XYZ file of C-alpha atoms in Angstrom:
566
model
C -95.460 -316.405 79.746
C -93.579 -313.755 81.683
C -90.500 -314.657 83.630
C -91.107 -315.279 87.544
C -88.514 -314.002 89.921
C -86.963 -316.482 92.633
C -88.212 -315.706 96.181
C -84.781 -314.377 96.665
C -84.546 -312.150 94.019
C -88.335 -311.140 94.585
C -87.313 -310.100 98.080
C -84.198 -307.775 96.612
C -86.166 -306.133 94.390
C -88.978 -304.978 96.787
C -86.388 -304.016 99.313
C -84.509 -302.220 97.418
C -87.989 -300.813 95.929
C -89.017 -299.899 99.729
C -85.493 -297.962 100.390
C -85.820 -295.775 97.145
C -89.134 -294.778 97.649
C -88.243 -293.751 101.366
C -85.063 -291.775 99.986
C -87.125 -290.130 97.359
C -89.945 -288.962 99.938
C -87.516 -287.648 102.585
C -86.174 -285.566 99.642
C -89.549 -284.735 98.979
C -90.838 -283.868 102.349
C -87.885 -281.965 103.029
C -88.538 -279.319 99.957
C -92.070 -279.281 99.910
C -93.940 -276.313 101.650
C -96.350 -277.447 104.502
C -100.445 -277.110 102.925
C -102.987 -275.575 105.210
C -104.365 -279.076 105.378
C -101.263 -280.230 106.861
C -101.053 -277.747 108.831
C -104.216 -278.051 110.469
C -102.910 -281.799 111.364
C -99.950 -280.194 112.949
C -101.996 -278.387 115.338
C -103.323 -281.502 116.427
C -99.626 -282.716 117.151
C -99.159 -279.617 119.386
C -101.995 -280.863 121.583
C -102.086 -284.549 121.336
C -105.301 -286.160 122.836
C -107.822 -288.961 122.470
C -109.423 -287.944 119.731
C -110.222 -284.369 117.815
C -113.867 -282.495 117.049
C -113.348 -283.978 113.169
C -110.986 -286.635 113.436
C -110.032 -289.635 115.671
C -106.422 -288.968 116.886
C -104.454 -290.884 114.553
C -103.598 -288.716 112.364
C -101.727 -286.420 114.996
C -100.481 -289.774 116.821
C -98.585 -290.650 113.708
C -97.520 -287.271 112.887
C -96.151 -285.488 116.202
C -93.085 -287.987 117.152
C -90.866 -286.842 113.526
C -91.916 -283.756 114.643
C -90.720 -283.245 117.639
C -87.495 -284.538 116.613
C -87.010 -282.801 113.293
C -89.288 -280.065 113.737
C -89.945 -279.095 110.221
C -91.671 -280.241 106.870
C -89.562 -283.360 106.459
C -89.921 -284.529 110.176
C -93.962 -283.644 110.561
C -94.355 -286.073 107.325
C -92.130 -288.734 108.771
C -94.557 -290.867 110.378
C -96.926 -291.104 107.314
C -93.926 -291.918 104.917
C -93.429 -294.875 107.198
C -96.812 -295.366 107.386
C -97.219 -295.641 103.753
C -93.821 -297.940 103.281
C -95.622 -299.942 106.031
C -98.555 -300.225 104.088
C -97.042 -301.266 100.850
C -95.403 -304.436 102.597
C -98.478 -305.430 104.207
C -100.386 -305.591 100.842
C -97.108 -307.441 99.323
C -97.160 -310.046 102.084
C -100.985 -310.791 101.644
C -100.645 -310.852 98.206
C -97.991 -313.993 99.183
C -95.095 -312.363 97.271
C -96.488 -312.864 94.301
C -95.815 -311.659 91.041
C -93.297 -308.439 93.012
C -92.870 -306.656 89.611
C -96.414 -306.175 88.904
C -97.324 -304.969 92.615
C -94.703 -302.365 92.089
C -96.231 -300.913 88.913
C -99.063 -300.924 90.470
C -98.135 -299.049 93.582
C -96.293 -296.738 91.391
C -99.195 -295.650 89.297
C -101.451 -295.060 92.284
C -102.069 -291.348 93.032
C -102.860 -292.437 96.532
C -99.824 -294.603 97.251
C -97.659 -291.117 95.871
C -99.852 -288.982 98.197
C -99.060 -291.138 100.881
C -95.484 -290.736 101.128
C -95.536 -287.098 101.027
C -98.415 -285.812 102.490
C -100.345 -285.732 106.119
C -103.638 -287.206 105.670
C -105.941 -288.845 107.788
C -106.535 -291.429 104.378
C -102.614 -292.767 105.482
C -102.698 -294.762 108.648
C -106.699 -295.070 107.642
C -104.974 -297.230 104.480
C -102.810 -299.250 106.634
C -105.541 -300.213 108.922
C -107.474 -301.788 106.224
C -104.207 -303.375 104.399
C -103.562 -305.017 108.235
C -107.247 -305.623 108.642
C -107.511 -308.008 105.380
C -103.770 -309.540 105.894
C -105.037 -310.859 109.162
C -108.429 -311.824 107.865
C -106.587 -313.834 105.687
C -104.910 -315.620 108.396
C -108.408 -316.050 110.446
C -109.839 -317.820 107.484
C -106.969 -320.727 107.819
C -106.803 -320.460 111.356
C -108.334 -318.446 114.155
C -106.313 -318.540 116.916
C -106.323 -315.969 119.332
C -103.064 -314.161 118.476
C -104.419 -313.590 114.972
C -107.534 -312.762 116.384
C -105.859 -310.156 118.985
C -103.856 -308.643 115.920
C -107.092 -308.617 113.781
C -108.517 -306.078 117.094
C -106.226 -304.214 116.379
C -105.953 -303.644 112.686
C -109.505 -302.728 113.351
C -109.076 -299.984 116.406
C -106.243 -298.488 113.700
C -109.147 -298.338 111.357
C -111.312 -296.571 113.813
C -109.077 -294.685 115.545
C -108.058 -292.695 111.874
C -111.236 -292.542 109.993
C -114.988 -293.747 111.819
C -116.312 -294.397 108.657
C -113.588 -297.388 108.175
C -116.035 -299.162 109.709
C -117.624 -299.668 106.509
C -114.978 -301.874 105.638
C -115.475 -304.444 108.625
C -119.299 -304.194 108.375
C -119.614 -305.626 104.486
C -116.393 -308.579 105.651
C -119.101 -309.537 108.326
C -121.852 -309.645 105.877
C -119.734 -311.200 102.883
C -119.794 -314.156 105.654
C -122.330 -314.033 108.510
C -121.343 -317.394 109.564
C -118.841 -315.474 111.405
C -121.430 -314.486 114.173
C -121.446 -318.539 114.781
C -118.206 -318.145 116.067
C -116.762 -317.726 119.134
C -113.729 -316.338 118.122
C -115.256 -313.967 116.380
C -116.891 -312.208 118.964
C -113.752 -312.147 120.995
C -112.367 -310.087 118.133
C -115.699 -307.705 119.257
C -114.597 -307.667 122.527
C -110.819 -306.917 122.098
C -112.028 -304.149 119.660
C -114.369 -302.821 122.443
C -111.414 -302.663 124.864
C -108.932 -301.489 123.217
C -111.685 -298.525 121.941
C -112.263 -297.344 125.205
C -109.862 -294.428 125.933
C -111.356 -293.408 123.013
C -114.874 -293.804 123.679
C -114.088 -291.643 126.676
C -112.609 -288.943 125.262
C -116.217 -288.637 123.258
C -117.905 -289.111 126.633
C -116.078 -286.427 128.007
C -116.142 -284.113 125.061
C -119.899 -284.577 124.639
C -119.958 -286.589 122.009
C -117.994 -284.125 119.838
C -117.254 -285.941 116.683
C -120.519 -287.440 116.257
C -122.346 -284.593 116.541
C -120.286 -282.631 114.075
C -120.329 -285.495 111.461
C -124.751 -285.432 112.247
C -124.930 -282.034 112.709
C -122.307 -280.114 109.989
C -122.631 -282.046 106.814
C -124.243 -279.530 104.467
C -127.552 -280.271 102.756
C -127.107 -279.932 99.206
C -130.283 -281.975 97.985
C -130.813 -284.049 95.228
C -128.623 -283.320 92.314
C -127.489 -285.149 88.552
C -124.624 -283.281 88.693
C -123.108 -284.061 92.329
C -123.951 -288.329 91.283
C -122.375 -288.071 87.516
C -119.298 -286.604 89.563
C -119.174 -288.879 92.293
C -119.433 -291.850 89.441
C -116.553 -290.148 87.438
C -114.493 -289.323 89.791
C -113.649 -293.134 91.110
C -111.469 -293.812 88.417
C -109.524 -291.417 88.689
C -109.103 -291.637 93.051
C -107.441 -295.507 92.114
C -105.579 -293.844 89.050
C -105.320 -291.462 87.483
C -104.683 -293.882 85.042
C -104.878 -297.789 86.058
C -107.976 -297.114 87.788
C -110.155 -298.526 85.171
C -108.063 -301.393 84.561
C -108.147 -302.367 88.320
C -112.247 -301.602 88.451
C -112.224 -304.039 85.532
C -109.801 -306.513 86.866
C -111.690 -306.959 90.318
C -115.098 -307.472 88.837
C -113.473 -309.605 86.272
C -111.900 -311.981 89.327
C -113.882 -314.870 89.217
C -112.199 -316.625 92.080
C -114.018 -317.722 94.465
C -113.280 -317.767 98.066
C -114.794 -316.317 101.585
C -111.466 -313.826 100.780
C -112.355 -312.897 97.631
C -115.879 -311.978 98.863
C -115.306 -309.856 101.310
C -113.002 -307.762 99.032
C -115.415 -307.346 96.462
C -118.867 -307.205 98.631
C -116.481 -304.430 100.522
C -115.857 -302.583 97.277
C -119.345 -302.514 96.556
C -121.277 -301.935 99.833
C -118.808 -299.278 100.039
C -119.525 -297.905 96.494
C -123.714 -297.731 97.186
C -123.274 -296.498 100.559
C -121.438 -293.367 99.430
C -123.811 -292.841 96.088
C -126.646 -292.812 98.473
C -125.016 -290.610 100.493
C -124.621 -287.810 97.331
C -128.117 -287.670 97.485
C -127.855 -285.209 100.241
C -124.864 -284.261 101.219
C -121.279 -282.766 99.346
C -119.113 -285.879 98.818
C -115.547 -285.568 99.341
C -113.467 -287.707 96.693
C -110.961 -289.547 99.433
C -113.936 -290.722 101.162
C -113.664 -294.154 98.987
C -109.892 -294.342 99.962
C -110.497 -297.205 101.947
C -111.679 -299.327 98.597
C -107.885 -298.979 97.525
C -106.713 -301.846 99.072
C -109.308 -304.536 97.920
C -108.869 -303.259 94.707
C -105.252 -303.364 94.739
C -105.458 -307.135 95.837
C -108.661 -308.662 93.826
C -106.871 -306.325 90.390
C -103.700 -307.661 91.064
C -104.073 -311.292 91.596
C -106.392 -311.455 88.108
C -103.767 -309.168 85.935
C -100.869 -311.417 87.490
C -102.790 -314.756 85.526
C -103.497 -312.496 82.003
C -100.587 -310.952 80.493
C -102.492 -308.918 77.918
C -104.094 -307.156 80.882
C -100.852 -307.169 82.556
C -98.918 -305.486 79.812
C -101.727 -302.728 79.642
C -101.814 -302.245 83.327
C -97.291 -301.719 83.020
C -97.676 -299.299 80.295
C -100.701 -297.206 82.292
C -98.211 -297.085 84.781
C -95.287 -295.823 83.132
C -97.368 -293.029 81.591
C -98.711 -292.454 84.929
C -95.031 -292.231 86.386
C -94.432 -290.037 83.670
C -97.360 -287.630 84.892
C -96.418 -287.850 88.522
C -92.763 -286.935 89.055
C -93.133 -283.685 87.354
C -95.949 -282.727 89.417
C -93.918 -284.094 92.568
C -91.066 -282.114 91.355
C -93.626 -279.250 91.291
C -94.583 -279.652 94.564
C -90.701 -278.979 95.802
C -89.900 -276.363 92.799
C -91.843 -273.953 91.119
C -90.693 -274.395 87.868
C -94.186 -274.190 85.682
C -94.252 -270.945 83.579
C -96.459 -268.939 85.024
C -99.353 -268.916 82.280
C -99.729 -272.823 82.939
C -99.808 -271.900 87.067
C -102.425 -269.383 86.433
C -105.607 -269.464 88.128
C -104.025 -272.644 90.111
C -104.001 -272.369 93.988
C -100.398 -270.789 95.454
C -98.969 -273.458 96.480
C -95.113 -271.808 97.252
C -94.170 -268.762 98.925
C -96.520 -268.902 101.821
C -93.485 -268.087 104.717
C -94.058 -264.281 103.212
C -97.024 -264.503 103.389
C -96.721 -265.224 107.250
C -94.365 -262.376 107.666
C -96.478 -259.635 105.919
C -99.767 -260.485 108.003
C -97.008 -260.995 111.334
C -95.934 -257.711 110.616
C -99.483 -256.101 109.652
C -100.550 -256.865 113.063
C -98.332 -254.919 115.081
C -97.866 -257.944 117.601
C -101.372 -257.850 118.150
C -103.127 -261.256 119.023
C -104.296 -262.866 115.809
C -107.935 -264.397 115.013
C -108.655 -265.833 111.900
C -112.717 -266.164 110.642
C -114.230 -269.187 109.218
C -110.223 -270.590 107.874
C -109.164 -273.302 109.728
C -106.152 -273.836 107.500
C -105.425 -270.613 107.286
C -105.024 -270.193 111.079
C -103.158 -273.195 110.954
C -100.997 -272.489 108.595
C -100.101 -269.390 110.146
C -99.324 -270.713 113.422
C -97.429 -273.521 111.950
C -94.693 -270.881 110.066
C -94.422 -268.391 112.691
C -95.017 -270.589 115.404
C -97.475 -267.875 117.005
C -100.551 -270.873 117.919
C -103.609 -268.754 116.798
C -107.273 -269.146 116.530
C -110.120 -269.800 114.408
C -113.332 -268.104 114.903
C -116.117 -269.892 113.362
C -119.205 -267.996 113.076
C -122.653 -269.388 112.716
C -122.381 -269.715 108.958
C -119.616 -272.170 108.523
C -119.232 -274.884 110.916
C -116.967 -276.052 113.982
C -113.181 -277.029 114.247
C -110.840 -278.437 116.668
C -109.743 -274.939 117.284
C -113.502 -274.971 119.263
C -112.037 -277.306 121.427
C -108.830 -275.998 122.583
C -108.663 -273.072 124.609
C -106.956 -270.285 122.424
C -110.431 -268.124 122.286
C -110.431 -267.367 125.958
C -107.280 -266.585 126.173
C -108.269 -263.399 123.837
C -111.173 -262.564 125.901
C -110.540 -258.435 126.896
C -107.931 -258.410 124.561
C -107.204 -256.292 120.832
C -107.133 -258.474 118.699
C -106.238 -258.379 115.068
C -109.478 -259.933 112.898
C -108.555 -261.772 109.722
C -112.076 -262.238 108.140
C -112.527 -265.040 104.934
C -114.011 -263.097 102.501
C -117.582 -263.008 103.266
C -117.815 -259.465 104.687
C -115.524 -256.454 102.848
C -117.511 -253.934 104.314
C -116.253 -253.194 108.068
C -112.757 -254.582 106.712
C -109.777 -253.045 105.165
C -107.865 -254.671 102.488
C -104.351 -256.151 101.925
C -102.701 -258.104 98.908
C -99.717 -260.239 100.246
C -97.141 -260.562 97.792
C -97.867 -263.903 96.650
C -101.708 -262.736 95.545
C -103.263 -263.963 98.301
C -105.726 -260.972 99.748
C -107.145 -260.582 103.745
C -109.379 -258.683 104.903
C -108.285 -257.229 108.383
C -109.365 -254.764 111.191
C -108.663 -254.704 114.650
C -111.084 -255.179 117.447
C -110.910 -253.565 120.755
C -112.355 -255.585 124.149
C -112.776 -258.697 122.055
C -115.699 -261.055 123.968
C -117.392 -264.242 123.233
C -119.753 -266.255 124.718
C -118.665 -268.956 122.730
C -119.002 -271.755 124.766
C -122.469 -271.004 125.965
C -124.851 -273.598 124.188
C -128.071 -272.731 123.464
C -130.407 -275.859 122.723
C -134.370 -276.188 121.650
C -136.365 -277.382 124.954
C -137.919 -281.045 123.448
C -136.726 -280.061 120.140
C -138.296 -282.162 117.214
C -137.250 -283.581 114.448
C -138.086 -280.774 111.477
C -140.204 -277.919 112.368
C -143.468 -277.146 109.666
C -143.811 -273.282 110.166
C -145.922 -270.835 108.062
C -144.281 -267.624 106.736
C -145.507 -263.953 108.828
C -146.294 -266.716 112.306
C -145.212 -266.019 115.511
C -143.926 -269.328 116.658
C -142.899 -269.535 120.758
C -140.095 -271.482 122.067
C -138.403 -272.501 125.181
C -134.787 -272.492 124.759
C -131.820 -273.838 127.346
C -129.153 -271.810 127.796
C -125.905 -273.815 129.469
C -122.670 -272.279 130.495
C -119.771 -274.715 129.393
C -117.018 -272.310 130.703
C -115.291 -273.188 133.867
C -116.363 -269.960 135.282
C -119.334 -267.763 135.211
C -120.168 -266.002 132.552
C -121.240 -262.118 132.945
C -122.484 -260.641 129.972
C -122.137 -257.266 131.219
C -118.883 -257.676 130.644
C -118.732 -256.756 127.125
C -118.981 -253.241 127.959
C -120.925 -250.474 125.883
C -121.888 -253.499 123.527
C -125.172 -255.066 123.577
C -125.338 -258.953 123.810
C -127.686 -260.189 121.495
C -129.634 -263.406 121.335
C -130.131 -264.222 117.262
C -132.007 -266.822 115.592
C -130.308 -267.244 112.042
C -131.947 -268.881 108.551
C -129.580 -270.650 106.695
C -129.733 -272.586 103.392
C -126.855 -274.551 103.109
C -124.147 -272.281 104.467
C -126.216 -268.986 102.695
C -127.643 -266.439 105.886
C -131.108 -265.702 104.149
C -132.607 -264.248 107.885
C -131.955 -263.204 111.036
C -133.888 -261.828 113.885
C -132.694 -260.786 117.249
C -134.680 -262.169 119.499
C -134.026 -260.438 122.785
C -131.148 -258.680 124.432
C -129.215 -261.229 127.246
C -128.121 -259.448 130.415
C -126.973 -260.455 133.881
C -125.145 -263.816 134.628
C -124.847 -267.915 134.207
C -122.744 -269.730 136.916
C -120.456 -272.155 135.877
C -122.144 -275.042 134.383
C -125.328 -273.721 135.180
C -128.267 -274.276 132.736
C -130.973 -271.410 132.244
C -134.741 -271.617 130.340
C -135.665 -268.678 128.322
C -139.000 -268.320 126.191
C -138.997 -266.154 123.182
C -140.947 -265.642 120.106
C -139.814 -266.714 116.534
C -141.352 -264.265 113.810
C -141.142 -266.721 110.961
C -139.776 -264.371 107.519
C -141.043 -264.384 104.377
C -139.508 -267.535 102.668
C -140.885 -270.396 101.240
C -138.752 -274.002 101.173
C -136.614 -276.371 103.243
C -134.084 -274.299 105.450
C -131.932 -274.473 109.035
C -131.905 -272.286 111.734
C -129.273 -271.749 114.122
C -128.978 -269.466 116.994
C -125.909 -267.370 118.571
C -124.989 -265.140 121.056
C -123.490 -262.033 119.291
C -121.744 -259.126 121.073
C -122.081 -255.924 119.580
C -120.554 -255.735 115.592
C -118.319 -259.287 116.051
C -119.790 -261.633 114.276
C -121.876 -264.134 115.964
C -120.323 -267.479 116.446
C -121.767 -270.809 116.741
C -124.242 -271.766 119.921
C -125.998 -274.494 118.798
C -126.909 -277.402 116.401
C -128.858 -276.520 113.437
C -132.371 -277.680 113.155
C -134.352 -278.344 110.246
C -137.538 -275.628 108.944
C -139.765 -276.123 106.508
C -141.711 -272.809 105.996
C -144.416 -272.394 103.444
């Protein structure tokens, strides 16, 4: 039998566990370079609000205060470093204090956990929401009193207010136990929740229903696929590992303890597990989306290994290979130290402040507008501190950059164009020095009618069209400016109304439907009929329309709607 620590010496050893890791991630955070992920998250800190077009705001809530007071790398990755120390002594104090030396393998062989403490993700204070959301589910099971029911709110709004899809994680605890809907206290948890979402729920209110609509409306169709379901089954390992994860997989199916606690960790992990396999059926999965299954894995693995020391020497030997894996990557992150045929065909990940400079310098001090690369953009306006924008065209999808207000202020301006990739053509070329290429021109009298939204009158669900048809429509133009919009003011350029076919994020048509002229008040809404001439293809396909002004490329006016043309 392995040796069990006192409570006292149990408690030293996590401390002083807790106050290495945090020295070893401010040295981290310090010498690692800021990712265009990151970056995007900073932008959010510069305008802090109730929520963001992708995100709910928590991710910029936790982020901005180190920044403002050490306003580089180390201070913008403060907040989840804390976060993340927070988050390992929640899961310690649920798990009672038991068995401290495994917990800390455990953490330490957790890609996740490492990720955590040196990176700004939305999956950080996402993590600690659920690790606070089971503690005090815990505490509800033995007693329900309203303080642990107000603290239980909360852990919940945490949830919600850094990932929506967290939800997932209260919905299978309420059906591991439906009883709960018996009890009074329980909806008085639903009402706390409720109240404490509001600000929240009016931000959406106010923004149109923002995030919703761009989680219903910008997930790409990719269809049925073997390949996209043998990856999402392959990959889960490896999100709880790289190594440990199929020891803690095995573990918590292999926990045969029984209690209302128990359940709802285990129905979570697997409610969770089916809802995102269905969910590869149609639509690209994103690894991190089964973050949220860390914790219950963490506590079912861990309180099963802690009883079998066979398992529990495996699981301590996993880890120290896994620690052996991580730190030179970490180191990586801060140094680059690889030889450079083992860093070849790898992203850059160091050297991006030239980067910055050559493209600062390129554009003469002309205003800056990036195509289709939200991190990009972001990343540039986080090193030179120059706040730039993103201009999403109709075959990629929206940002918070569509939110804030840095397009109109380059309405009538030059600006300096910074396209993806997508269109060499009308573009000159430039290789920064760290290989990273643009594609660049400038653009004289830049407009956009951006923020005019163009909607199908009584749109349905899927439209059945035949290939060669004419098909007529009514479509409602609104002006979401606060001004009028004149579209004569784009000079000798024509303003174009375009219907676009899409499959996926692929253009495979356009047509210009008709040419727009005159003027829209300020939050006025205009009808227009035109005529659709349906193009020879044959299969399942979106459409899209925009407003385009002469050569810029057309950005994004409305939803996209489903075709099927045969």
């Amino acid at each position: 039998m392995t040796s069990r620590l006192s409570i006292t010496d149990s408690n030293k050893l996590f401390y002083k566990f807790l106050g290495i890791w945090f020295i070893i991630g401010l040295i981290q955070n310090y010498f690692t370079e800021v990712n265009g992920e990151e970056a995007y998250y900073w932008l959010f800190s510069q305008f802090l609000d109730l929520g963001y077009l992708d995100h709910p705001p928590m991710v910029g809530v936790v982020s901005a205060p180190g920044y403002w007071l050490i306003p580089n790398g180390l201070g913008l990755r403060m907040g989840m470093l804390l976060v993340n120390i927070c988050t390992m002594y929640v899961i310690w104090k649920t798990t009672e204090k038991h068995d401290t030396k495994l917990l800390i393998w455990i953490f330490l062989a957790l890609l996740s956990v490492h990720v955590g403490a040196y990176m700004v993700k939305t999956d950080v204070p996402l993590i600690l929401g659920v690790a606070l959301f089971y503690y005090f589910y815990k505490q509800y099971l033995k007693d329900d009193n309203l303080k642990t029911v107000f603290f239980l709110a909360l852990s919940i709004v945490l949830i919600l207010m850094s990932k929506h899809h967290g939800i997932l994680v209260v919905f299978f605890t309420v059906l591991s136990n439906v009883k709960l809907l018996a009890k009074k206290t329980f909806w008085y948890t639903v009402g706390f929740t409720v109240l404490f979402m509001l600000p929240h729920t009016y931000w959406q209110y106010m923004n149109d229903f923002a995030t919703i609509k761009f989680h219903l409306y910008n997930r790409i169709d990719m269809g049925f696929s073997w390949e996209n379901i043998a990856y999402y089954i392959g990959v889960q390992p490896l999100v709880f590992g790289p190594l440990i994860g199929f020891s803690l997989l095995a573990a918590s199916y292999a926990n045969k303890k029984r209690s209302d606690f128990n359940r709802a960790l285990k129905f979570t992990i697997v409610g969770v597990l089916i809802f995102f396999l269905v969910s590869t059926f149609k639509v690209d999965f994103h690894k991190h989306w089964t973050s949220v299954l860390s914790v219950p894995f963490m506590l079912l693995g861990h309180e099963y290994i802690s009883k079998h020391q066979n398992w529990r020497k495996v699981l301590i030997k996993l880890a120290i290979v896994s620690v052996v894996i991580v730190v030179p990557a970490r180191i990586y992150l801060m140094h680059d130290f690889f030889p450079k045929k083992w860093t070849e065909g790898w992203d850059v990940l160091h050297g991006w402040d030239t980067w910055a400079d050559e493209i600062e310098e390129l554009s003469g001090g002309l205003p800056i507008m990036f195509n289709n690369h939200y991190e990009r953009s972001s990343r540039y306006a986080y090193l030179t501190k120059d706040i730039v924008h993103c201009y999403n065209t109709f075959d990629y999808r929206e940002t918070h950059h569509d939110l804030l207000p840095l397009e109109e202020n380059l309405q009538g301006k030059t600006v300096f164009q910074i396209n993806r990739f997508r269109d060499t053509t009308r573009y000159d070329d430039y290789f920064t020095a760290i290989g990273k290429g643009i594609h660049y021109r400038v653009v004289e009298n830049f407009r956009s009618y951006r923020k005019v939204s163009i909607a199908i009158a009584q749109s349905q669900k899927h439209y059945e069209l035949k290939a060669g048809d004419k098909v007529p429509l009514t479509l409602n133009l609104e002006n979401k400016y606060d001004r009028a919009v004149d579209f004569a003011n784009s000079g000798n350029r024509a303003v174009y109304l375009n219907v676009h076919y899409l499959k996926g994020l692929t253009p495979v048509g356009v047509e210009r439907l008709t040419i727009l002229n005159g003027k829209i008040a300020e939050g006025e809404e205009k009808s227009m009929d035109v005529v659709l001439e349906i193009p020879e293809l044959s299969g399942d396909f979106e459409i899209r329309f925009s407003i385009q002004v002469g050569e810029i490329e057309p950005p994004i006016n409305s939803k996209k709607y489903k075709v099927i043309i045969d």
